[in-house]
Amino acid sequence: MMTSPYWLLPGLMLLSFQWPLTGALYFHAALACVPLAAFAADRHGWRGVGMVVVGGSLLPFGLYLPVGSFPAEPGLYLAAIALAALLASGWRVPDLADRFRPGFGFLAALLLLPLHLVVAREGLDNGVDIDVSIRLLPILFFLLFLLGSARAPVLSVLAPLALATAAGLALALLDGTLLELPRRIGYRLDTPADFLTGAACFLAGRYHRELHEAQGPITPLPARPLGTCALLLVLWGGYPAWHFLVIQAGEHGDLLRQLAPVGSRLALPLAALLAGWCYRRRGVAGVICMAAIVEASRVLLAWSSANLGAPVVAFAFGALGSGLRDRREGTHTPWHPGRWVRLALVSTVSLPLILGLEPGEARDLLLLALSVAAIFALPIVLRTLLRRAGLWLSDAARQGWLAITELTLLLLGLLSHLQQALGVMVGIITMVRSELPGFQISPGWEAEVAPLLGIGALFYVVLLLTALSAVLDRLPAVTVSALTLIDWLRGRLSLGSMGARQEREVTVESANAAGWLCSLTRGIRWVRNALLLAAVGATLLLMLDEFW
C-alpha cells in the first residue's frame, strides 16, 4: 500500500491527459479525478488536498500538444478540490429538510454555473494550442448532490432546475432564428438529459444521506437499484440510438437533437457509484463491462471513437461507492486494482501482436475486447471451480498465477514479432552509441517513427521484467499450489499426500529463505526501474522536442 501522497501528482496528471492512441481509440479519464480526490483527502487529509490542487493544475486550462491534450475542465477541477476540502475538514452536511427555500443564491447558481464562456484561444508557432474557457456545470451537479445529502425538499430543488433547463432549451432553439447569441457564450443546461442528470445527482445525494445514517428509505432511487443502474447507463450511452431517430427526422432533426433525453457523460459515474453502493464488486464489474461494450459499439457502428478511459471512470466511482458502504457497515472490501490494471494493460498490448490485430479496425477492436474479457473471466471461473472442488488458493498463489499469465502473453507477443524486436533493439544500441536523435533501424522506417518504436520497446521490456519479477517473488506459493493441483488431479488427496504437501511447503519456504531468489528478484526490479526511467526520460525529451 502506498503511504506517500506524492504518487497522486502523476496519477492526477495522467488522468487529466487525453491520449490519442489510434484513429478509433483514445484514453481520457478526467472524471476519475473526483473519486481520487476523495481518496486523497480521506487518506492524507489536507496534504491530500494540496496534492489535488497541484496534480490537477492543468485541468482549468486547455493545452493541446501534438502528442495529446489536456482538455479544459475547470468545473471538474473545482468540484474535486471542493470535495477533498469538505472531507479533509470533516464538515457535516446540515439537515435542510424544513429550512431550504430556493432563494437568490440557488437561483443565481442555476443561472451562472451552466454558462460556457470562451475567454481566449491561441495557437502557438510550435503546434501547441491554448484554450482558456469557463465551464462550471459539474459544480452545479455537485451542488445538487450536496442539497440532496442535506435533505432539501424535492420540489424546491427540481422545480427551479426544470425551469432553468426549459429556459436553456428555449435559448438553444431560438438561437439563429429570433436570437443571435455571441459565439463565445453558451448555456449548457439545455437538454432533457441535463435535467435528468441533475435530478439523478440530487437523488443520489439523498440516498447517500440515508446510507450514511442507516435510516428507512426516503427516495425511490434505491428501491430498484438494478433498474436504476440500467437507466443511468442508458442515459450515458444511449445517444447513438437517439441519433438514428435524428437522422430519420429529416428537417426536424435539429429539434429532435436538442430534445435528446440521453447522452450525459456524468450518468456513468452515477451508475457506477450506485452499483458500488448496492452490489459492491459484482456491481462494479458489471458496470465496467457495460461501459466497455458501449465504447466498443461506438466504433462498430461508426458513430465515434472509443474511450478506453470509460472503464477506469466506472471503476473509480464504483470503488468510491463500495467504500461508502464499507464505512457504514464497518467492513472492508479488498480491491487489488493494481494486479487487474496490469493484466488489462498486458492483454491490450500483447494480444494485437499475438493475433495480428489492427485496433483501428472495428472488427479487430471487437475481437480484442472479447479476448481481453475472456482473459479477465478465466481466473474468476477457475477460482470458482477450484472452490467447488474444495481447493483454496492463497492470495500469493493467485497473484503468482496471474503473473504467469501476463508473462506468457508477453513472451508470445515477443516471439511472434522476434525479428522486428531485434531490429528495434539494434536501433536503441545504435542511438546510444552514436548519440543521434533518430534510430537507424531499417531503411524503410522513417526517422520520426523510429524513436516511438524504441520507446515502445523499452516499455514492453519493462512490462516483461515486471511480470517476471512477480512470478519469481511468488514462486514458492505457485509451486505449492501446482503440486496440490497435481495431487488432486491424480486422485491421491489422502492423509499421506496431505502430509507430503505440508512437507513440500516447509521445504519450499526454507529454500526461499536462502535468499538467492529474493536477490534475483531484486536485481530484475533494479533493471526494470532503470529501463522505465530511461523510457520516461526519452518520452519527456521527445515531448519537449515537439513542444519547442
Coordinates of C-alpha atoms in Angstrom, one line a residue:
M1 CA 0.0 0.0 0.0
M2 CA 1.3 3.4 -0.9
T3 CA 1.7 5.6 2.2
S4 CA 3.2 8.7 0.5
P5 CA 0.7 11.1 -1.1
Y6 CA 3.2 12.2 -3.8
W7 CA 2.1 9.4 -6.2
L8 CA -1.2 11.4 -6.5
L9 CA 0.6 14.1 -8.6
P10 CA 1.4 11.9 -11.7
G11 CA -1.8 10.0 -11.2
L12 CA -4.0 13.1 -11.5
M13 CA -1.9 14.4 -14.4
L14 CA -2.2 11.1 -16.3
L15 CA -6.0 11.0 -15.7
S16 CA -6.3 14.6 -17.0
F17 CA -4.4 13.9 -20.2
Q18 CA -6.1 12.8 -23.3
W19 CA -4.1 10.2 -25.2
P20 CA -5.0 9.7 -28.9
L21 CA -3.9 6.1 -29.3
T22 CA -5.3 5.3 -32.8
G23 CA -7.9 6.8 -35.1
A24 CA -10.6 4.8 -33.3
L25 CA -9.2 4.7 -29.8
Y26 CA -8.2 7.3 -27.2
F27 CA -7.9 7.5 -23.4
H28 CA -9.3 10.2 -21.2
A29 CA -10.5 9.6 -17.7
A30 CA -10.6 13.1 -16.1
L31 CA -13.8 12.3 -14.3
A32 CA -11.8 9.7 -12.2
C33 CA -10.0 12.7 -10.6
V34 CA -13.1 13.3 -8.4
P35 CA -13.0 9.9 -6.5
L36 CA -9.2 10.1 -6.5
A37 CA -9.5 13.5 -4.7
A38 CA -11.9 11.9 -2.2
F39 CA -9.4 9.1 -1.6
A40 CA -6.5 11.7 -1.2
A41 CA -8.4 13.7 1.4
D42 CA -9.7 10.7 3.3
R43 CA -6.2 9.1 3.5
H44 CA -3.9 12.1 3.7
G45 CA -6.1 15.0 5.0
W46 CA -5.0 18.5 4.0
R47 CA -1.8 17.2 2.4
G48 CA -4.0 15.2 0.0
V49 CA -6.0 18.4 -0.8
G50 CA -2.7 20.0 -1.7
M51 CA -1.8 17.1 -3.9
V52 CA -5.2 17.5 -5.7
V53 CA -4.6 21.3 -6.2
V54 CA -1.2 20.8 -7.7
G55 CA -1.8 17.5 -9.5
G56 CA -4.9 18.8 -11.3
S57 CA -3.5 22.2 -12.0
L58 CA -3.6 21.6 -15.8
L59 CA -7.4 20.9 -15.7
P60 CA -8.6 24.5 -15.8
F61 CA -6.7 25.3 -19.0
G62 CA -7.0 23.6 -22.3
L63 CA -3.5 22.7 -23.5
Y64 CA -3.3 20.9 -26.9
L65 CA 0.0 19.3 -27.8
P66 CA 1.0 17.3 -30.9
V67 CA 1.1 14.1 -28.9
G68 CA -2.1 14.7 -26.9
S69 CA -4.0 17.3 -24.9
F70 CA -5.2 18.5 -21.5
P71 CA -8.9 19.4 -22.3
A72 CA -10.1 22.3 -20.2
E73 CA -12.2 21.1 -17.3
P74 CA -12.3 24.0 -14.7
G75 CA -15.6 22.8 -13.2
L76 CA -14.3 19.3 -12.7
Y77 CA -11.2 20.7 -11.1
L78 CA -13.1 22.9 -8.6
A79 CA -15.5 20.1 -7.8
A80 CA -12.6 17.8 -7.0
I81 CA -11.0 20.4 -4.7
A82 CA -14.3 21.2 -3.0
L83 CA -14.9 17.5 -2.3
A84 CA -11.4 17.0 -1.0
A85 CA -11.6 20.1 1.2
L86 CA -15.0 19.0 2.7
L87 CA -13.7 15.6 3.5
A88 CA -10.4 16.9 5.0
S89 CA -12.2 19.4 7.2
G90 CA -14.7 16.8 8.5
W91 CA -17.6 19.1 7.6
R92 CA -21.0 17.6 8.2
V93 CA -23.8 18.4 5.7
P94 CA -26.6 20.2 7.6
D95 CA -30.2 19.0 7.6
L96 CA -32.2 21.4 5.4
A97 CA -35.4 19.3 5.3
D98 CA -37.5 22.1 6.8
R99 CA -35.3 25.2 6.2
F100 CA -34.4 25.2 2.5
R101 CA -36.1 27.7 0.2
P102 CA -34.9 28.4 -3.4
G103 CA -33.5 31.8 -2.7
F104 CA -31.3 34.2 -4.6
G105 CA -28.1 32.1 -4.2
F106 CA -29.6 28.9 -5.6
L107 CA -31.3 30.8 -8.5
A108 CA -28.0 32.6 -9.3
A109 CA -26.2 29.2 -9.3
L110 CA -28.8 27.9 -11.8
L111 CA -28.2 30.9 -14.0
L112 CA -24.4 31.3 -13.8
L113 CA -22.9 27.8 -13.3
P114 CA -24.2 26.4 -16.6
L115 CA -22.7 29.2 -18.6
H116 CA -19.9 28.3 -21.0
L117 CA -17.7 31.3 -21.7
V118 CA -14.7 31.1 -24.1
V119 CA -12.1 33.6 -22.8
A120 CA -9.3 33.0 -25.3
R121 CA -8.0 30.6 -27.8
E122 CA -4.4 30.9 -29.0
G123 CA -2.3 28.9 -31.4
L124 CA 1.4 29.0 -31.0
D125 CA 4.0 28.5 -33.7
N126 CA 5.2 25.2 -32.3
G127 CA 1.9 23.5 -32.9
V128 CA 0.6 24.0 -29.3
D129 CA -2.9 25.4 -28.8
I130 CA -4.1 27.1 -25.6
D131 CA -7.8 27.3 -24.7
V132 CA -9.0 29.3 -21.7
S133 CA -12.7 28.8 -21.1
I134 CA -15.1 28.8 -18.2
R135 CA -17.3 25.6 -17.9
L136 CA -18.7 25.1 -14.4
L137 CA -21.6 22.7 -15.0
P138 CA -20.0 20.0 -12.8
I139 CA -20.1 22.4 -9.9
L140 CA -23.9 22.7 -10.3
F141 CA -24.3 18.9 -10.3
F142 CA -22.0 18.7 -7.2
L143 CA -24.2 21.4 -5.5
L144 CA -27.3 19.3 -6.3
F145 CA -25.7 16.3 -4.8
L146 CA -24.9 18.3 -1.6
L147 CA -28.5 19.6 -1.5
G148 CA -29.8 16.0 -1.8
S149 CA -27.5 14.9 1.0
A150 CA -28.9 17.8 3.1
R151 CA -32.4 16.5 2.5
A152 CA -33.6 19.6 0.8
P153 CA -37.2 19.3 -0.4
V154 CA -37.5 17.6 -3.8
L155 CA -40.0 20.2 -5.3
S156 CA -37.9 23.2 -4.1
V157 CA -34.9 21.9 -5.9
L158 CA -36.2 20.1 -9.0
A159 CA -38.8 22.7 -10.0
P160 CA -36.3 25.5 -10.4
L161 CA -33.9 23.1 -12.1
A162 CA -36.7 22.2 -14.6
L163 CA -37.4 25.9 -15.3
A164 CA -33.7 26.6 -15.9
T165 CA -33.5 23.6 -18.3
A166 CA -36.6 24.8 -20.1
A167 CA -35.1 28.3 -20.4
G168 CA -31.8 26.9 -21.8
L169 CA -33.7 24.7 -24.2
A170 CA -35.6 27.7 -25.5
L171 CA -32.4 29.7 -25.9
A172 CA -30.9 26.9 -27.9
L173 CA -33.9 26.5 -30.2
L174 CA -34.3 30.3 -30.8
D175 CA -30.6 30.9 -31.4
G176 CA -30.0 31.6 -35.1
T177 CA -33.7 32.4 -35.7
L178 CA -35.2 35.0 -33.4
L179 CA -32.0 35.5 -31.4
E180 CA -28.3 35.9 -32.2
L181 CA -26.3 34.9 -29.3
P182 CA -22.5 35.6 -29.2
R183 CA -20.4 32.6 -30.3
R184 CA -18.3 32.8 -27.2
I185 CA -21.2 32.4 -24.8
G186 CA -23.4 29.3 -24.3
Y187 CA -25.8 27.8 -21.7
R188 CA -25.1 24.1 -21.2
L189 CA -28.2 23.3 -19.2
D190 CA -30.2 23.0 -22.3
T191 CA -31.4 19.4 -22.9
P192 CA -33.6 16.9 -21.1
A193 CA -30.6 14.7 -20.5
D194 CA -29.0 17.6 -18.4
F195 CA -32.2 17.8 -16.3
L196 CA -32.2 14.1 -15.7
T197 CA -28.6 14.1 -14.8
G198 CA -29.1 16.9 -12.3
A199 CA -32.2 15.1 -10.8
A200 CA -30.1 11.9 -10.5
C201 CA -27.3 13.7 -8.7
F202 CA -29.9 15.2 -6.3
L203 CA -31.5 11.8 -5.6
A204 CA -28.1 10.2 -5.3
G205 CA -27.2 12.7 -2.6
R206 CA -30.4 11.8 -0.7
Y207 CA -29.6 8.2 -0.9
H208 CA -26.1 8.9 0.4
R209 CA -27.6 10.6 3.4
E210 CA -29.8 7.5 4.0
L211 CA -26.8 5.2 3.5
H212 CA -24.7 7.2 6.0
E213 CA -27.4 7.3 8.7
A214 CA -28.9 3.9 8.1
Q215 CA -32.4 5.1 8.3
G216 CA -35.5 4.0 6.4
P217 CA -36.0 4.6 2.6
I218 CA -36.6 8.3 1.8
T219 CA -36.3 8.2 -2.0
P220 CA -37.5 5.9 -4.8
L221 CA -33.9 5.6 -6.1
P222 CA -32.6 2.6 -4.1
A223 CA -35.9 0.7 -4.3
R224 CA -34.9 -0.9 -7.6
P225 CA -31.1 -0.3 -7.8
L226 CA -30.6 -2.7 -10.7
G227 CA -33.2 -1.0 -12.9
T228 CA -31.8 2.4 -11.8
C229 CA -28.3 1.5 -12.8
A230 CA -29.6 0.3 -16.2
L231 CA -31.5 3.6 -16.7
L232 CA -28.4 5.6 -15.8
L233 CA -26.3 3.6 -18.3
V234 CA -28.9 4.3 -21.0
L235 CA -28.8 8.0 -20.0
W236 CA -25.0 7.8 -20.5
G237 CA -24.5 5.7 -23.6
G238 CA -27.9 5.7 -25.4
Y239 CA -27.3 8.7 -27.7
P240 CA -26.3 6.6 -30.8
A241 CA -29.8 5.1 -30.9
W242 CA -31.3 8.6 -30.5
H243 CA -29.1 9.9 -33.2
F244 CA -30.6 7.3 -35.6
L245 CA -34.0 9.0 -34.8
V246 CA -32.5 12.4 -35.5
I247 CA -31.3 11.2 -39.0
Q248 CA -34.8 9.8 -39.8
A249 CA -36.5 13.1 -38.7
G250 CA -35.1 15.0 -41.7
E251 CA -35.7 18.7 -41.4
H252 CA -36.9 18.3 -37.8
G253 CA -33.6 16.7 -36.8
D254 CA -32.2 19.8 -35.1
L255 CA -35.3 20.0 -32.8
L256 CA -35.1 16.3 -32.0
R257 CA -31.4 16.5 -31.3
Q258 CA -32.0 19.3 -28.8
L259 CA -34.7 17.2 -27.1
A260 CA -32.4 14.3 -26.5
P261 CA -33.1 12.6 -23.1
V262 CA -29.8 10.6 -23.3
G263 CA -26.1 11.4 -23.9
S264 CA -24.9 12.7 -20.5
R265 CA -21.3 11.8 -19.7
L266 CA -21.9 12.2 -15.9
A267 CA -24.5 9.4 -15.8
L268 CA -21.8 6.7 -16.0
P269 CA -20.2 7.8 -12.7
L270 CA -23.6 7.8 -11.0
A271 CA -24.4 4.3 -12.3
A272 CA -21.0 3.0 -11.0
L273 CA -21.5 4.8 -7.7
L274 CA -24.9 3.2 -7.2
A275 CA -23.6 -0.2 -8.3
G276 CA -20.8 0.0 -5.7
W277 CA -23.2 1.1 -3.0
C278 CA -25.6 -1.8 -3.6
Y279 CA -23.7 -4.7 -5.2
R280 CA -20.0 -3.9 -4.4
R281 CA -17.5 -5.7 -6.6
R282 CA -20.1 -7.6 -8.6
G283 CA -22.0 -4.4 -9.5
V284 CA -18.8 -2.5 -10.3
A285 CA -17.6 -5.3 -12.6
G286 CA -21.0 -5.3 -14.3
V287 CA -20.8 -1.5 -14.9
I288 CA -17.2 -1.8 -16.2
C289 CA -18.3 -4.5 -18.7
M290 CA -21.3 -2.4 -19.9
A291 CA -19.0 0.6 -20.3
A292 CA -16.6 -1.4 -22.4
I293 CA -19.4 -2.8 -24.5
V294 CA -20.9 0.7 -25.2
E295 CA -17.5 2.1 -26.1
A296 CA -16.7 -0.8 -28.4
S297 CA -20.2 -0.4 -30.1
R298 CA -19.4 3.3 -30.9
V299 CA -16.6 2.1 -33.2
L300 CA -18.6 -0.8 -34.6
L301 CA -21.5 1.4 -35.5
A302 CA -19.0 4.1 -36.9
W303 CA -20.5 6.6 -34.5
S304 CA -17.4 7.9 -32.9
S305 CA -14.1 6.7 -31.4
A306 CA -13.9 4.6 -28.3
N307 CA -12.7 6.0 -25.0
L308 CA -10.6 3.4 -23.1
G309 CA -10.9 5.7 -20.0
A310 CA -14.6 5.0 -19.5
P311 CA -14.0 1.6 -17.7
V312 CA -11.4 3.4 -15.5
V313 CA -14.0 6.1 -14.5
A314 CA -16.6 3.3 -13.8
F315 CA -14.1 1.5 -11.6
A316 CA -13.1 4.7 -9.7
F317 CA -16.7 5.7 -8.8
G318 CA -17.7 2.1 -8.1
A319 CA -14.8 1.8 -5.6
L320 CA -15.9 5.0 -4.0
G321 CA -19.5 3.7 -3.6
S322 CA -18.3 0.4 -2.2
G323 CA -16.0 2.3 0.2
L324 CA -19.0 4.4 1.5
R325 CA -20.9 1.1 2.1
D326 CA -17.9 -0.4 3.9
R327 CA -17.6 2.7 6.1
R328 CA -21.2 2.4 7.2
E329 CA -21.1 -1.3 7.9
G330 CA -17.6 -1.4 9.3
T331 CA -16.4 -3.9 6.7
H332 CA -13.5 -4.0 4.2
T333 CA -13.8 -4.9 0.5
P334 CA -10.4 -5.8 -1.0
W335 CA -9.9 -4.5 -4.5
H336 CA -6.3 -5.1 -5.5
P337 CA -6.7 -2.8 -8.6
G338 CA -3.0 -2.9 -9.4
R339 CA -3.0 -6.6 -10.5
W340 CA -6.1 -6.2 -12.7
V341 CA -4.9 -3.0 -14.3
R342 CA -1.6 -4.7 -15.1
L343 CA -3.4 -7.7 -16.6
A344 CA -5.6 -5.4 -18.7
L345 CA -2.5 -3.4 -19.9
V346 CA -0.6 -6.6 -20.7
S347 CA -3.5 -8.1 -22.5
T348 CA -4.2 -4.9 -24.5
V349 CA -0.5 -4.7 -25.5
S350 CA 0.3 -8.3 -26.3
L351 CA -3.0 -9.6 -27.9
P352 CA -2.7 -7.4 -31.0
L353 CA 0.8 -8.8 -31.5
I354 CA -0.2 -12.4 -31.0
L355 CA -3.4 -12.3 -33.1
G356 CA -2.2 -9.8 -35.7
L357 CA -5.0 -7.2 -34.9
E358 CA -5.3 -3.6 -36.0
P359 CA -7.1 -1.8 -33.2
G360 CA -8.1 0.9 -35.6
E361 CA -10.4 -1.6 -37.4
A362 CA -13.9 -2.1 -35.9
R363 CA -13.8 -5.9 -36.3
D364 CA -10.3 -6.2 -34.8
L365 CA -11.3 -3.9 -32.0
L366 CA -14.3 -6.1 -31.1
L367 CA -12.1 -9.2 -31.2
L368 CA -9.6 -7.5 -28.9
A369 CA -12.3 -6.5 -26.5
L370 CA -13.7 -10.1 -26.4
S371 CA -10.2 -11.6 -25.9
V372 CA -9.4 -9.2 -23.0
A373 CA -12.8 -10.0 -21.4
A374 CA -12.1 -13.8 -21.8
I375 CA -8.7 -13.4 -20.1
F376 CA -10.4 -11.5 -17.3
A377 CA -13.1 -14.1 -16.9
L378 CA -10.7 -17.1 -16.9
P379 CA -9.2 -16.5 -13.4
I380 CA -12.6 -15.9 -11.9
V381 CA -14.1 -19.1 -13.5
L382 CA -11.1 -21.2 -12.5
R383 CA -11.2 -19.8 -8.9
T384 CA -14.9 -20.7 -8.7
L385 CA -14.4 -24.2 -10.0
L386 CA -11.5 -24.9 -7.6
R387 CA -13.5 -23.7 -4.6
R388 CA -16.4 -26.0 -5.6
A389 CA -13.8 -28.8 -5.7
G390 CA -12.7 -27.9 -2.2
L391 CA -9.4 -26.3 -3.2
W392 CA -8.5 -22.9 -1.9
L393 CA -5.5 -21.0 -3.3
S394 CA -3.7 -18.5 -1.2
D395 CA -3.6 -14.8 -2.2
A396 CA 0.1 -15.1 -3.1
A397 CA -0.6 -18.2 -5.3
R398 CA -3.4 -16.3 -7.2
Q399 CA -1.1 -13.4 -7.8
G400 CA 1.6 -15.7 -9.0
W401 CA -0.7 -17.5 -11.5
L402 CA -1.8 -14.1 -12.8
A403 CA 1.8 -13.1 -13.2
I404 CA 2.5 -16.3 -15.1
T405 CA -0.4 -15.5 -17.4
E406 CA 1.0 -12.0 -18.0
L407 CA 4.5 -13.4 -18.7
T408 CA 3.1 -16.0 -21.1
L409 CA 1.2 -13.3 -23.1
L410 CA 4.2 -11.0 -23.3
L411 CA 6.5 -13.8 -24.4
L412 CA 4.1 -14.9 -27.1
G413 CA 3.8 -11.4 -28.3
L414 CA 7.6 -11.0 -28.4
L415 CA 8.2 -14.4 -30.2
S416 CA 5.5 -13.6 -32.8
H417 CA 7.5 -10.4 -33.8
L418 CA 11.0 -11.5 -32.8
Q419 CA 12.7 -10.2 -36.0
Q420 CA 11.2 -6.7 -35.6
A421 CA 12.0 -6.7 -31.8
L422 CA 15.7 -7.5 -32.6
G423 CA 15.7 -4.6 -35.2
V424 CA 14.3 -2.2 -32.6
M425 CA 16.9 -3.3 -30.0
V426 CA 19.7 -2.8 -32.6
G427 CA 18.3 0.7 -33.2
I428 CA 18.4 1.5 -29.5
I429 CA 22.0 0.4 -29.3
T430 CA 22.8 2.5 -32.4
M431 CA 21.2 5.5 -30.8
V432 CA 23.1 5.1 -27.5
R433 CA 26.5 4.7 -29.3
S434 CA 26.1 7.5 -31.8
E435 CA 24.0 9.8 -29.6
L436 CA 21.8 10.6 -32.5
P437 CA 18.2 11.8 -32.1
G438 CA 16.9 9.2 -34.5
F439 CA 17.1 5.4 -34.7
Q440 CA 18.8 4.0 -37.8
I441 CA 17.0 0.7 -37.7
S442 CA 15.8 -0.1 -41.2
P443 CA 15.9 1.9 -44.4
G444 CA 12.1 1.5 -44.7
W445 CA 11.4 3.2 -41.4
E446 CA 11.1 7.0 -41.1
A447 CA 13.2 8.9 -38.6
E448 CA 10.2 10.3 -36.9
V449 CA 8.7 6.9 -36.3
A450 CA 11.9 5.2 -35.0
P451 CA 12.1 7.0 -31.6
L452 CA 8.5 6.0 -30.9
L453 CA 9.3 2.4 -31.7
G454 CA 12.4 2.4 -29.4
I455 CA 10.3 3.9 -26.5
G456 CA 7.6 1.4 -27.1
A457 CA 10.2 -1.4 -27.0
L458 CA 11.5 -0.1 -23.7
F459 CA 8.1 0.0 -22.1
Y460 CA 7.4 -3.6 -23.4
V461 CA 10.6 -4.9 -21.8
V462 CA 9.6 -3.1 -18.6
L463 CA 6.3 -5.0 -18.6
L464 CA 8.1 -8.2 -19.3
L465 CA 10.5 -7.7 -16.4
T466 CA 7.6 -6.7 -14.1
A467 CA 5.8 -9.9 -14.8
L468 CA 9.0 -12.0 -14.4
S469 CA 9.8 -10.4 -11.0
A470 CA 6.2 -11.0 -9.9
V471 CA 6.5 -14.7 -10.8
L472 CA 9.8 -15.1 -9.0
D473 CA 8.5 -13.3 -6.0
R474 CA 5.6 -15.7 -5.6
L475 CA 7.3 -18.8 -6.9
P476 CA 7.1 -20.8 -3.6
A477 CA 3.3 -20.3 -3.4
V478 CA 2.9 -21.1 -7.0
T479 CA 4.9 -24.3 -6.6
V480 CA 2.9 -25.4 -3.6
S481 CA -0.4 -24.7 -5.4
A482 CA 0.8 -26.6 -8.5
L483 CA 1.8 -29.7 -6.5
T484 CA -1.6 -29.6 -4.7
L485 CA -3.4 -29.4 -8.0
I486 CA -1.3 -32.3 -9.4
D487 CA -2.2 -34.4 -6.3
W488 CA -5.9 -33.6 -6.7
L489 CA -5.9 -34.4 -10.4
R490 CA -4.3 -37.8 -9.7
G491 CA -7.0 -38.5 -7.1
R492 CA -4.5 -39.0 -4.3
L493 CA -5.8 -36.5 -1.8
S494 CA -5.4 -38.8 1.2
L495 CA -3.9 -38.1 4.6
G496 CA -0.4 -39.2 3.3
S497 CA -0.5 -36.9 0.3
M498 CA -1.7 -34.0 2.5
G499 CA 1.2 -34.6 4.9
A500 CA 3.6 -34.7 1.9
R501 CA 2.1 -31.4 0.7
Q502 CA 2.8 -29.8 4.1
E503 CA 6.4 -31.0 3.9
R504 CA 6.7 -29.5 0.4
E505 CA 5.5 -26.2 1.8
V506 CA 8.2 -26.2 4.5
T507 CA 10.8 -27.3 2.0
V508 CA 9.9 -24.6 -0.5
E509 CA 9.7 -21.9 2.2
S510 CA 13.1 -22.9 3.6
A511 CA 14.6 -22.8 0.1
N512 CA 13.2 -19.4 -0.3
A513 CA 14.8 -18.3 2.9
A514 CA 18.2 -19.0 1.4
G515 CA 17.9 -15.6 -0.3
W516 CA 19.0 -16.3 -3.8
L517 CA 15.5 -15.9 -5.2
C518 CA 15.0 -12.6 -3.4
S519 CA 18.3 -11.3 -4.7
L520 CA 17.5 -12.3 -8.2
T521 CA 14.1 -10.7 -8.0
R522 CA 15.6 -7.5 -6.5
G523 CA 18.1 -7.4 -9.3
I524 CA 15.5 -7.7 -12.0
R525 CA 13.5 -4.9 -10.4
W526 CA 16.5 -2.7 -10.4
V527 CA 17.0 -3.3 -14.1
R528 CA 13.3 -2.7 -14.7
N529 CA 13.3 0.6 -12.9
A530 CA 16.4 1.7 -14.8
L531 CA 14.7 0.9 -18.1
L532 CA 11.5 2.6 -17.0
L533 CA 13.4 5.7 -16.1
A534 CA 15.1 5.7 -19.5
A535 CA 11.8 5.3 -21.3
V536 CA 10.1 8.1 -19.3
G537 CA 13.1 10.3 -19.9
A538 CA 13.1 9.6 -23.6
T539 CA 9.4 10.3 -23.7
L540 CA 9.8 13.7 -22.0
L541 CA 12.6 14.6 -24.3
L542 CA 10.6 13.7 -27.3
M543 CA 7.6 15.8 -26.0
L544 CA 9.9 18.8 -25.3
D545 CA 11.4 18.5 -28.7
E546 CA 7.8 18.5 -30.2
F547 CA 6.9 21.4 -28.0
W548 CA 9.8 23.7 -28.8

